[in-house]
Coordinates of C-alpha atoms in Angstrom, one line a residue:
M1 CA -0.1 -11.0 46.9
K2 CA -0.4 -12.1 43.3
N3 CA 2.4 -11.6 40.8
C4 CA 1.2 -8.3 39.3
S5 CA 3.7 -8.4 36.4
S6 CA 2.0 -11.4 34.9
H7 CA -1.5 -10.1 34.5
A8 CA -3.5 -6.9 34.3
L9 CA -6.6 -5.9 36.2
S10 CA -9.8 -4.5 34.7
F11 CA -11.4 -1.3 36.1
P12 CA -14.4 0.8 35.3
E13 CA -13.8 3.3 32.4
D14 CA -15.6 6.2 34.1
R15 CA -12.7 7.1 36.3
N16 CA -11.5 10.6 35.3
K17 CA -8.9 11.4 37.8
H18 CA -5.3 10.4 37.8
L19 CA -3.3 9.6 40.9
Q20 CA 0.2 8.0 41.0
F21 CA 2.3 6.7 43.8
V22 CA 5.9 5.7 42.9
C23 CA 8.0 3.8 45.4
Y24 CA 11.6 3.2 44.9
A25 CA 11.5 -0.1 46.7
K26 CA 15.1 -1.1 45.9
E27 CA 16.4 1.8 47.9
K28 CA 14.2 1.5 51.0
K29 CA 13.1 -1.9 52.1
H30 CA 10.5 -0.8 54.7
M31 CA 8.8 1.3 52.1
K32 CA 8.5 -1.8 49.9
E33 CA 6.9 -3.7 52.7
D34 CA 4.4 -0.8 53.3
L35 CA 3.6 -0.8 49.6
V36 CA 3.0 -4.5 49.5
K37 CA 0.3 -4.0 52.2
L38 CA -1.2 -1.2 50.2
V39 CA -1.2 -3.2 47.0
D40 CA -2.8 -6.2 48.7
G41 CA -5.6 -4.1 49.8
L42 CA -6.1 -2.5 46.5
E43 CA -6.0 -5.7 44.6
Q44 CA -8.6 -7.3 46.8
D45 CA -11.0 -4.5 46.0
A46 CA -10.1 -4.4 42.3
S47 CA -13.4 -6.0 41.3
S48 CA -15.3 -3.3 43.1
G49 CA -13.7 -0.6 41.0
N50 CA -10.7 0.5 42.9
E51 CA -7.4 1.9 41.5
P52 CA -5.6 -0.2 38.8
L53 CA -2.3 -1.7 39.6
Y54 CA 0.9 -2.0 37.4
Q55 CA 4.4 -3.0 38.0
Q56 CA 7.3 -1.6 36.0
G57 CA 10.3 -3.8 35.1
D58 CA 12.7 -1.8 37.2
G59 CA 10.8 -2.6 40.4
N60 CA 8.9 0.6 40.7
Y61 CA 5.2 0.2 41.4
V62 CA 2.7 2.6 39.9
I63 CA -0.9 2.9 41.0
S64 CA -3.3 4.9 38.9
K65 CA -7.0 5.7 39.0
E66 CA -7.3 6.0 35.3
S67 CA -5.6 4.0 32.6
P68 CA -4.0 6.2 29.9
A69 CA -5.4 3.9 27.3
S70 CA -9.1 4.0 26.5
N71 CA -11.0 1.1 25.0
I72 CA -10.8 2.2 21.4
L73 CA -9.8 -0.1 18.6
E74 CA -10.2 0.8 14.9
I75 CA -9.9 -1.8 12.2
D76 CA -11.1 -1.8 8.6
S77 CA -14.7 -3.0 8.7
V78 CA -14.4 -5.1 5.6
T79 CA -11.2 -6.8 6.9
G80 CA -13.0 -7.4 10.2
K81 CA -15.9 -9.0 8.5
E82 CA -13.6 -11.3 6.5
V83 CA -11.7 -12.4 9.6
R84 CA -15.0 -13.3 11.4
E85 CA -16.2 -15.2 8.3
T86 CA -13.0 -17.1 7.3
G87 CA -10.8 -17.1 10.4
L88 CA -7.6 -15.4 11.0
R89 CA -5.3 -17.7 9.1
N90 CA -7.5 -17.6 6.0
T91 CA -7.7 -13.8 5.6
R92 CA -6.4 -12.2 2.4
R93 CA -2.8 -11.1 2.6
T94 CA -2.4 -9.5 -0.9
K95 CA -3.6 -5.9 -1.0
L96 CA -5.8 -4.6 -3.9
V97 CA -5.4 -1.2 -5.6
C98 CA -8.1 0.2 -7.8
T99 CA -7.8 3.1 -10.2
I100 CA -10.8 5.4 -9.7
G101 CA -12.5 6.7 -12.8
P102 CA -15.9 7.4 -14.3
A103 CA -16.9 3.8 -13.8
C104 CA -16.5 3.8 -10.0
C105 CA -16.3 7.4 -8.7
S106 CA -19.8 7.9 -7.2
P107 CA -20.3 7.4 -3.4
V108 CA -22.4 4.3 -4.1
Q109 CA -19.8 2.8 -6.5
L110 CA -16.9 3.6 -4.2
E111 CA -18.8 1.9 -1.4
M112 CA -19.3 -1.2 -3.6
M113 CA -15.5 -1.2 -4.4
A114 CA -14.6 -0.9 -0.7
D115 CA -17.0 -3.7 0.2
G116 CA -15.4 -5.8 -2.5
G117 CA -11.9 -5.5 -0.9
M118 CA -10.3 -2.3 -2.3
N119 CA -7.5 -1.4 0.1
V120 CA -6.0 1.5 -1.9
A121 CA -7.7 4.0 -4.2
R122 CA -5.5 5.3 -7.0
L123 CA -6.1 8.8 -8.5
N124 CA -4.5 9.1 -11.9
M125 CA -3.8 12.8 -12.5
C126 CA -3.6 12.1 -16.3
H127 CA -7.4 12.2 -16.3
G128 CA -10.0 14.4 -14.7
T129 CA -9.9 17.9 -13.2
K130 CA -8.7 18.8 -9.7
E131 CA -12.3 19.5 -8.8
W132 CA -13.2 15.9 -9.8
H133 CA -10.3 14.4 -7.8
A134 CA -11.1 16.6 -4.8
Q135 CA -14.7 15.3 -4.8
V136 CA -13.5 11.7 -5.0
I137 CA -11.1 12.3 -2.1
E138 CA -14.0 13.8 -0.1
N139 CA -16.2 10.8 -0.9
L140 CA -13.5 8.4 0.2
R141 CA -12.9 10.2 3.4
K142 CA -16.6 10.3 4.2
L143 CA -16.9 6.6 3.6
N144 CA -13.9 5.9 5.8
A145 CA -15.5 7.9 8.6
E146 CA -19.1 6.7 8.2
K147 CA -18.6 3.0 7.2
G148 CA -15.4 2.2 9.1
Y149 CA -13.4 1.6 6.0
D150 CA -9.6 2.1 5.9
I151 CA -9.0 3.0 2.3
T152 CA -5.6 4.5 1.5
I153 CA -5.4 7.2 -1.2
M154 CA -2.5 7.2 -3.7
M155 CA -2.1 10.0 -6.2
D156 CA -0.3 9.2 -9.5
T157 CA 1.5 11.9 -11.4
E158 CA 1.4 12.1 -15.2
G159 CA 5.1 12.2 -15.6
S160 CA 7.2 12.3 -18.8
E161 CA 4.7 10.7 -21.0
V162 CA 4.0 11.3 -24.6
H163 CA 0.3 10.7 -24.9
M164 CA -2.8 11.5 -26.9
G165 CA -5.6 13.8 -26.0
D166 CA -8.6 12.9 -23.9
L167 CA -10.7 12.0 -27.0
S168 CA -13.6 13.9 -25.4
G169 CA -13.8 11.0 -22.9
E170 CA -14.7 8.4 -25.6
T171 CA -13.0 5.2 -26.7
F172 CA -12.5 4.2 -30.3
K173 CA -12.4 0.8 -31.9
I174 CA -9.6 1.0 -34.4
E175 CA -9.7 -1.5 -37.3
D176 CA -6.8 -2.8 -39.5
G177 CA -6.0 -0.3 -42.3
D178 CA -7.8 2.7 -40.7
R179 CA -6.1 6.0 -41.4
W180 CA -5.7 8.6 -38.7
I181 CA -3.9 11.9 -38.3
F182 CA -1.7 12.6 -35.2
T183 CA -1.1 16.3 -34.7
V184 CA 0.5 18.7 -32.3
R185 CA -1.9 21.5 -33.4
K186 CA -4.4 22.7 -30.8
F187 CA -7.9 23.2 -32.0
E188 CA -10.7 25.2 -30.4
G189 CA -13.6 22.9 -29.8
T190 CA -14.0 19.6 -31.5
L191 CA -11.1 18.0 -33.4
P192 CA -11.4 17.3 -37.1
A193 CA -12.6 13.8 -38.0
Q194 CA -10.0 11.0 -37.7
T195 CA -7.6 13.2 -35.8
F196 CA -5.8 12.8 -32.5
H197 CA -3.9 15.4 -30.6
V198 CA -0.4 14.6 -29.2
N199 CA 1.1 16.5 -26.2
Y200 CA 4.7 16.4 -27.3
E201 CA 5.7 19.5 -29.4
G202 CA 8.6 17.8 -31.1
F203 CA 6.5 14.8 -32.2
A204 CA 6.4 15.6 -35.9
E205 CA 10.2 16.3 -36.1
D206 CA 11.2 13.1 -34.2
V207 CA 9.3 10.5 -36.3
I208 CA 10.0 9.6 -40.0
I209 CA 8.0 7.7 -42.5
G210 CA 8.1 4.0 -41.7
D211 CA 8.3 4.4 -37.9
E212 CA 5.7 2.7 -35.8
L213 CA 3.5 4.3 -33.1
V214 CA 2.7 1.9 -30.3
V215 CA -0.3 2.9 -28.3
D216 CA -0.8 1.9 -24.6
G217 CA 2.0 -0.7 -24.7
G218 CA 0.7 -2.4 -27.8
M219 CA -3.1 -2.2 -27.6
V220 CA -3.0 -0.5 -31.0
R221 CA -0.2 0.0 -33.5
F222 CA 0.2 2.5 -36.3
E223 CA 2.7 3.0 -39.1
V224 CA 3.7 6.5 -40.2
I225 CA 2.9 6.9 -43.9
E226 CA 3.2 10.6 -44.4
K227 CA 4.2 13.9 -42.7
I228 CA 2.7 17.2 -43.6
G229 CA 3.9 20.0 -41.3
P230 CA 2.7 19.3 -37.7
D231 CA 0.5 16.5 -38.9
V232 CA 1.6 12.9 -39.0
H233 CA -0.6 10.6 -41.2
C234 CA -0.7 7.0 -40.0
K235 CA -2.2 3.6 -40.9
C236 CA -3.4 1.0 -38.3
I237 CA -1.4 -2.2 -38.6
D238 CA -2.5 -3.8 -35.3
P239 CA -6.2 -3.1 -34.5
G240 CA -7.5 -2.6 -31.0
L241 CA -9.3 -0.4 -28.5
L242 CA -8.0 3.2 -28.2
L243 CA -8.5 4.8 -24.8
P244 CA -8.5 8.5 -23.8
R245 CA -5.0 10.0 -23.1
A246 CA -3.3 6.7 -24.1
N247 CA 0.5 6.9 -24.1
L248 CA 2.6 6.7 -27.3
T249 CA 5.9 5.0 -27.9
F250 CA 7.9 5.5 -31.1
W251 CA 9.7 2.5 -32.7
R252 CA 12.2 2.4 -35.6
A253 CA 13.7 -0.8 -37.0
G254 CA 12.6 -2.8 -34.0
K255 CA 14.0 -0.4 -31.4
V256 CA 12.5 2.4 -29.2
I257 CA 13.2 5.9 -30.3
R258 CA 14.2 7.7 -27.1
E259 CA 13.8 11.3 -28.2
G260 CA 10.2 11.7 -27.2
S261 CA 10.2 10.9 -23.5
S262 CA 13.8 11.9 -23.0
M263 CA 13.1 15.5 -24.0
L264 CA 10.4 15.7 -21.2
P265 CA 11.2 16.2 -17.5
T266 CA 10.3 13.4 -15.1
L267 CA 8.2 15.9 -13.1
S268 CA 6.6 18.6 -15.3
S269 CA 5.2 21.9 -14.1
K270 CA 1.8 20.3 -14.1
D271 CA 3.1 17.4 -12.0
W272 CA 4.4 19.9 -9.3
L273 CA 1.0 21.6 -9.2
D274 CA -0.6 18.1 -8.8
I275 CA 1.8 17.3 -6.1
D276 CA 0.9 20.5 -4.2
F277 CA -2.7 19.5 -4.6
G278 CA -2.1 16.1 -3.2
I279 CA -0.2 17.5 -0.2
E280 CA -3.0 19.9 0.4
K281 CA -5.6 17.1 0.2
K282 CA -3.5 14.9 2.5
V283 CA -3.2 11.9 0.2
D284 CA -1.3 9.0 1.7
F285 CA 1.0 8.2 -1.2
I286 CA 2.3 10.1 -4.3
A287 CA 3.5 7.9 -7.2
I288 CA 6.0 9.3 -9.7
S289 CA 5.5 8.1 -13.3
F290 CA 8.4 7.2 -15.6
V291 CA 11.1 7.5 -13.0
R292 CA 14.6 7.5 -14.5
T293 CA 16.9 8.0 -11.6
A294 CA 16.9 7.8 -7.8
E295 CA 17.7 11.6 -7.6
V296 CA 14.2 12.6 -8.7
V297 CA 12.7 10.4 -5.9
K298 CA 15.0 11.9 -3.3
H299 CA 14.2 15.4 -4.6
L300 CA 10.4 14.8 -4.3
K301 CA 10.7 13.2 -0.8
T302 CA 12.6 16.3 0.4
Y303 CA 10.0 18.6 -1.0
V304 CA 7.1 16.6 0.5
A305 CA 8.8 16.5 3.9
A306 CA 9.2 20.3 3.8
R307 CA 5.6 20.9 2.7
S308 CA 4.1 18.3 5.0
P309 CA 6.4 18.2 8.1
Q310 CA 3.7 16.9 10.5
R311 CA 2.4 14.1 8.3
T312 CA 4.1 11.3 6.4
I313 CA 3.3 10.9 2.7
G314 CA 4.9 7.9 1.0
V315 CA 6.6 8.3 -2.3
I316 CA 6.2 5.5 -4.8
A317 CA 8.4 5.0 -7.9
K318 CA 6.8 3.6 -11.1
I319 CA 9.1 1.4 -13.0
E320 CA 7.8 1.7 -16.6
S321 CA 10.7 3.0 -18.7
R322 CA 13.9 1.6 -20.1
E323 CA 15.9 4.3 -18.4
S324 CA 14.7 3.2 -14.9
L325 CA 16.2 -0.2 -15.3
K326 CA 19.7 1.3 -15.4
D327 CA 19.3 2.7 -11.9
L328 CA 16.8 0.2 -10.6
E329 CA 18.3 -0.8 -7.2
N330 CA 19.0 2.8 -6.2
I331 CA 15.5 3.9 -7.2
I332 CA 14.0 1.1 -5.0
R333 CA 16.3 1.9 -2.1
V334 CA 15.2 5.5 -1.8
S335 CA 11.5 4.9 -2.5
D336 CA 8.8 3.9 -0.1
G337 CA 7.5 1.4 -2.7
V338 CA 7.5 0.5 -6.4
V339 CA 4.9 0.0 -9.1
V340 CA 5.8 -2.3 -11.9
G341 CA 4.0 -0.7 -14.9
R342 CA 4.1 -3.7 -17.3
S343 CA 2.1 -2.1 -20.1
D344 CA 4.4 1.0 -20.6
L345 CA 7.5 -1.0 -19.8
G346 CA 6.5 -3.5 -22.4
A347 CA 6.4 -0.7 -25.0
Q348 CA 10.0 0.2 -24.3
I349 CA 11.7 -3.2 -24.0
P350 CA 11.1 -6.5 -25.9
L351 CA 7.9 -8.2 -24.7
E352 CA 9.8 -11.4 -23.8
Q353 CA 11.9 -9.4 -21.3
V354 CA 8.9 -8.1 -19.3
P355 CA 8.5 -11.3 -17.1
S356 CA 12.2 -11.4 -16.1
V357 CA 12.3 -7.7 -15.3
Q358 CA 9.1 -8.0 -13.2
Q359 CA 10.7 -10.9 -11.3
E360 CA 13.8 -8.8 -10.7
V361 CA 11.9 -5.9 -9.4
V362 CA 9.7 -8.1 -7.1
H363 CA 12.9 -9.8 -5.8
L364 CA 14.7 -6.5 -5.1
C365 CA 11.8 -5.0 -3.3
R366 CA 11.5 -8.0 -1.0
Q367 CA 15.2 -7.9 -0.3
L368 CA 15.2 -4.1 0.3
N369 CA 11.9 -4.2 2.4
K370 CA 9.9 -2.1 0.0
A371 CA 6.3 -2.5 -1.0
V372 CA 5.9 -3.8 -4.6
I373 CA 2.7 -3.3 -6.6
V374 CA 2.2 -5.0 -10.0
A375 CA 0.0 -3.2 -12.4
S376 CA -1.3 -3.2 -16.0
Q377 CA -3.5 -5.6 -17.9
L378 CA -4.2 -8.0 -15.0
V379 CA -7.7 -8.6 -16.2
E380 CA -7.7 -6.3 -19.2
S381 CA -10.5 -8.2 -21.0
M382 CA -12.9 -7.3 -18.3
I383 CA -13.0 -3.7 -19.6
E384 CA -15.5 -5.1 -22.0
Y385 CA -16.4 -8.6 -20.8
P386 CA -17.8 -9.8 -17.4
T387 CA -15.3 -12.7 -17.1
P388 CA -11.5 -12.8 -17.5
T389 CA -9.6 -15.0 -19.8
R390 CA -8.0 -18.1 -18.2
A391 CA -4.6 -16.8 -19.1
E392 CA -5.4 -13.6 -17.1
V393 CA -6.4 -15.7 -14.1
A394 CA -3.2 -17.7 -14.3
D395 CA -1.2 -14.4 -14.5
V396 CA -2.9 -13.1 -11.3
S397 CA -2.4 -16.4 -9.5
E398 CA 1.3 -16.4 -10.3
L399 CA 1.7 -12.9 -8.9
V400 CA -0.1 -14.0 -5.7
R401 CA 2.2 -17.0 -5.5
E402 CA 5.2 -14.6 -5.8
Q403 CA 3.7 -12.8 -2.8
V404 CA 3.7 -9.3 -4.3
D405 CA 2.4 -6.7 -1.8
A406 CA -0.4 -5.5 -4.0
L407 CA -2.2 -6.0 -7.3
M408 CA -3.5 -2.9 -9.2
L409 CA -6.5 -2.5 -11.5
S410 CA -6.2 0.3 -14.1
G411 CA -8.7 0.6 -16.9
E412 CA -10.6 -2.4 -15.6
S413 CA -11.9 -0.3 -12.6
A414 CA -11.5 3.2 -14.0
M415 CA -13.6 2.9 -17.1
G416 CA -14.5 -0.7 -17.6
H417 CA -18.0 -2.1 -17.8
F418 CA -17.5 -4.4 -14.8
P419 CA -15.3 -2.7 -12.1
G420 CA -16.8 -4.6 -9.2
K421 CA -16.5 -8.0 -11.0
A422 CA -12.9 -7.3 -11.9
L423 CA -12.1 -6.5 -8.3
G424 CA -13.9 -9.6 -7.3
V425 CA -11.7 -11.7 -9.5
L426 CA -8.5 -10.4 -7.9
R427 CA -10.0 -11.0 -4.4
T428 CA -11.2 -14.6 -5.0
V429 CA -8.0 -15.6 -6.9
S430 CA -5.8 -14.1 -4.1
L431 CA -7.7 -15.9 -1.4
R432 CA -7.7 -19.2 -3.1
M433 CA -4.1 -19.1 -4.2
E434 CA -2.8 -17.9 -0.9
R435 CA -4.6 -20.8 0.9
W436 CA -3.3 -23.3 -1.6
C437 CA 0.3 -22.1 -1.1
R438 CA -0.1 -22.5 2.7
E439 CA -1.6 -25.9 2.5
E440 CA 0.9 -27.2 0.0
S441 CA 3.9 -25.3 1.5
V442 CA 4.6 -24.0 -2.0
E443 CA 6.5 -20.9 -0.9
K444 CA 9.8 -21.9 0.6
P445 CA 11.5 -19.4 3.0
R446 CA 13.8 -17.0 1.1
Q447 CA 17.2 -16.1 2.2
L448 CA 16.8 -12.4 3.0
K449 CA 20.0 -10.4 3.3
Q450 CA 20.6 -8.2 6.3
L451 CA 19.4 -4.6 5.9
A452 CA 20.4 -3.0 9.2
N453 CA 23.6 -1.0 9.6
T454 CA 23.3 -0.1 13.3
L455 CA 22.9 -2.3 16.3
P456 CA 19.4 -1.1 17.4
S457 CA 18.0 -1.7 13.9
Q458 CA 19.9 -5.0 13.6
I459 CA 18.2 -6.1 16.9
S460 CA 14.8 -5.2 15.5
E461 CA 15.4 -7.0 12.3
E462 CA 16.6 -10.2 14.0
I463 CA 13.6 -10.1 16.4
C464 CA 11.2 -9.9 13.4
N465 CA 13.0 -12.8 11.7
A466 CA 12.8 -14.9 14.9
A467 CA 9.2 -13.9 15.6
T468 CA 8.2 -15.0 12.1
F469 CA 10.0 -18.3 12.5
M470 CA 8.3 -18.9 15.9
A471 CA 4.9 -18.0 14.7
N472 CA 5.2 -20.4 11.7
K473 CA 6.6 -23.2 13.9
L474 CA 4.0 -22.8 16.6
Q475 CA 1.2 -22.2 14.1
A476 CA 0.2 -18.9 15.9
E477 CA -3.1 -17.3 14.9
A478 CA -1.5 -13.9 14.6
I479 CA 1.6 -11.7 15.2
F480 CA 1.0 -8.6 17.3
V481 CA 3.3 -5.6 16.7
Y482 CA 3.0 -2.3 18.6
T483 CA 4.5 0.6 16.7
K484 CA 4.4 4.4 16.5
G485 CA 5.9 4.5 13.0
G486 CA 8.9 2.1 13.1
D487 CA 10.0 -0.6 10.7
M488 CA 8.9 -3.7 12.6
P489 CA 5.6 -4.1 10.7
S490 CA 7.3 -4.0 7.3
L491 CA 10.1 -6.2 8.5
L492 CA 7.6 -8.8 9.6
S493 CA 5.8 -8.5 6.3
R494 CA 9.1 -8.9 4.5
N495 CA 9.3 -12.4 6.1
R496 CA 5.8 -13.4 4.7
P497 CA 4.6 -15.3 7.8
D498 CA 1.9 -17.9 7.6
C499 CA -0.4 -15.9 9.9
P500 CA -1.6 -12.3 9.6
I501 CA 0.2 -9.4 11.3
F502 CA -1.9 -7.1 13.5
A503 CA 0.0 -3.8 13.5
F504 CA -1.3 -1.6 16.4
T505 CA -0.5 2.1 16.1
D506 CA -1.8 5.3 17.6
S507 CA -1.4 7.1 14.3
R508 CA -4.2 7.0 11.8
D509 CA -1.8 8.4 9.2
F510 CA 0.7 5.7 9.7
R511 CA -2.1 3.2 9.6
K512 CA -2.8 4.2 6.0
I513 CA 0.9 3.7 5.1
L514 CA 0.8 0.2 6.6
N515 CA -2.3 -0.6 4.5
M516 CA 0.0 -1.1 1.5
R517 CA 2.0 -4.0 3.0
W518 CA 1.4 -7.7 2.4
G519 CA -0.3 -9.5 5.3
V520 CA -0.5 -6.4 7.6
I521 CA -3.8 -5.5 9.2
P522 CA -3.3 -2.0 10.6
I523 CA -5.3 -1.2 13.7
T524 CA -5.6 2.1 15.6
L525 CA -5.2 1.6 19.3
R526 CA -4.5 4.3 21.9
F527 CA -1.4 3.1 23.8
S528 CA -0.9 2.9 27.5
E529 CA 2.5 3.5 29.1
Y530 CA 2.4 -0.1 30.3
T531 CA 3.2 -3.2 28.2
E532 CA 0.8 -5.5 30.0
E533 CA -2.1 -3.1 29.4
N534 CA -1.3 -2.8 25.7
L535 CA -1.3 -6.5 25.3
E536 CA -4.5 -7.0 27.3
N537 CA -6.4 -4.1 25.7
A538 CA -5.6 -5.5 22.2
S539 CA -6.7 -9.0 23.1
T540 CA -9.8 -7.9 24.9
L541 CA -11.0 -5.6 22.2
L542 CA -10.3 -8.1 19.4
K543 CA -12.2 -10.7 21.4
K544 CA -15.2 -8.3 21.8
Q545 CA -15.3 -7.8 18.1
G546 CA -15.2 -11.5 17.4
L547 CA -11.8 -11.3 15.7
M548 CA -10.0 -13.6 18.2
K549 CA -11.1 -16.1 20.8
A550 CA -9.8 -17.3 24.2
G551 CA -6.9 -19.7 23.8
D552 CA -5.7 -18.3 20.5
L553 CA -1.9 -18.3 20.4
I554 CA -0.1 -15.0 19.5
V555 CA 3.4 -13.8 19.1
A556 CA 4.0 -10.2 20.2
V557 CA 6.8 -7.7 19.5
S558 CA 7.1 -4.0 19.8
D559 CA 9.2 -1.1 18.6
L560 CA 7.7 1.5 20.9
P561 CA 10.4 4.0 22.1
P562 CA 12.1 3.0 25.4
N563 CA 10.7 6.1 27.2
H564 CA 7.2 5.1 26.2
S565 CA 7.1 1.5 27.6
N566 CA 9.0 -0.8 29.9
M567 CA 9.0 -3.5 27.3
L568 CA 12.5 -4.7 26.5
Q569 CA 13.1 -5.6 22.8
S570 CA 11.9 -9.2 23.1
I571 CA 9.4 -11.7 21.7
Q572 CA 6.4 -12.7 23.9
I573 CA 4.4 -15.9 23.3
R574 CA 0.9 -15.6 24.7
R575 CA -2.5 -17.2 24.6
V576 CA -5.5 -14.9 24.5
P577 CA -7.2 -15.1 28.0

């Protein structure tokens, strides 16, 4: 009799009945001998389509006519194509987030963005109607279903932002010396010429003559020259492009005036309505703008969990205000991920501090095992021009070298003239920089502090650390991790291994959450109760799709619950048969 614990047998898939025999061989020796005879007979006829054979780790044999796992494997079609074209070790690890707007919202445009490598679609609730956002979500879900994409949907709240009106959807080129009026008055129909509406009622009271209004983190700058009732007359002192609903920051004597944003709640009544909309539409992440404290993140997570008990929705904190830096580590700890909003942040702290703050956030997120997304002005010039500046390319390359989880396009994809090309720049720069870092061994392993505070979680953490070390040392083609919603995929990603991480899960919702993590390729796989079959099913199906080949070396781990599988918490080294 062959050692049935070292391999699995293949059987026809059309068996639809289930029969189990369990023998407690340790208790009754003669029963074990009888079972051996039975097993020998079944194994000899396995190629003819007889019952599959398994052996559990405790010595109990199980014979079944039908495997609980069916041959279903779902992987993002674009990622699959990239793996087949470039090979496993050369696939892109950095995830790409695109803000959806008028420039890329049609089904044809969304398909173009998905084919170009978009992993996450961001919906900015500052712009558009709920009907418009609902249509975009419907289009994305339809593309996922029909084209095999795995696009995650992230909804972004407006937050405590002092901003201008929508400018009737237009953009304005503001020249040096131009005079404009900023007002809190609401007009029926079209605004008077050279007039902008401001959403903050106390705007006229907070500013004084000589203050500066910084638009969109410095894209345009005005000086207050006169106040007449609710109207603030200003003169442009730094020309630039003015976009709809651009945010405003007030400066006086070289310092930010706090009154504006501090008088507004982090989550407004509109934000709560938008959050309810997002929960109803089953978005995958909700991002909170202008987070000041960890308490608001915890409050939202409690609310979301109560409103969506059967489905996980991640909560992302956006670091884009001076107040958030005072409670930074606590905010990151309670969040499911963080966005570094460099544009808004740069409007509230001195420009020269932005790079160091960005590095601090990236470092903390890596240490605390949270996804980090860097946003704002990555290739800002591509809003108007088909190629980025060399400085922008260098900026993106440095972020890839820092191994941030994701890069985010804002205006470049939402309302730029070249959204597809802007995405293409992020994709090609990511691929090239990642490959160069691996070839030159640029990124040295970081000392990651222990996160676990219980023995089971500490074991999982150490297994992931060791699995990464072994995969790198043995130059494995991939790490396999089997999970129903645990931390192992993110813990592996935290270590930034040289090879991609295939995260197998039976939850499509959790698959979308994993889509935000560096180096993780989430795959839907219906699990068997048996470890050997899970390993064989994954390898066989990946081979059938041309994603792996016989002889490829893999490192496999699992955090499936003990009652689901007989796998001990261990690391397995295998070659694809």
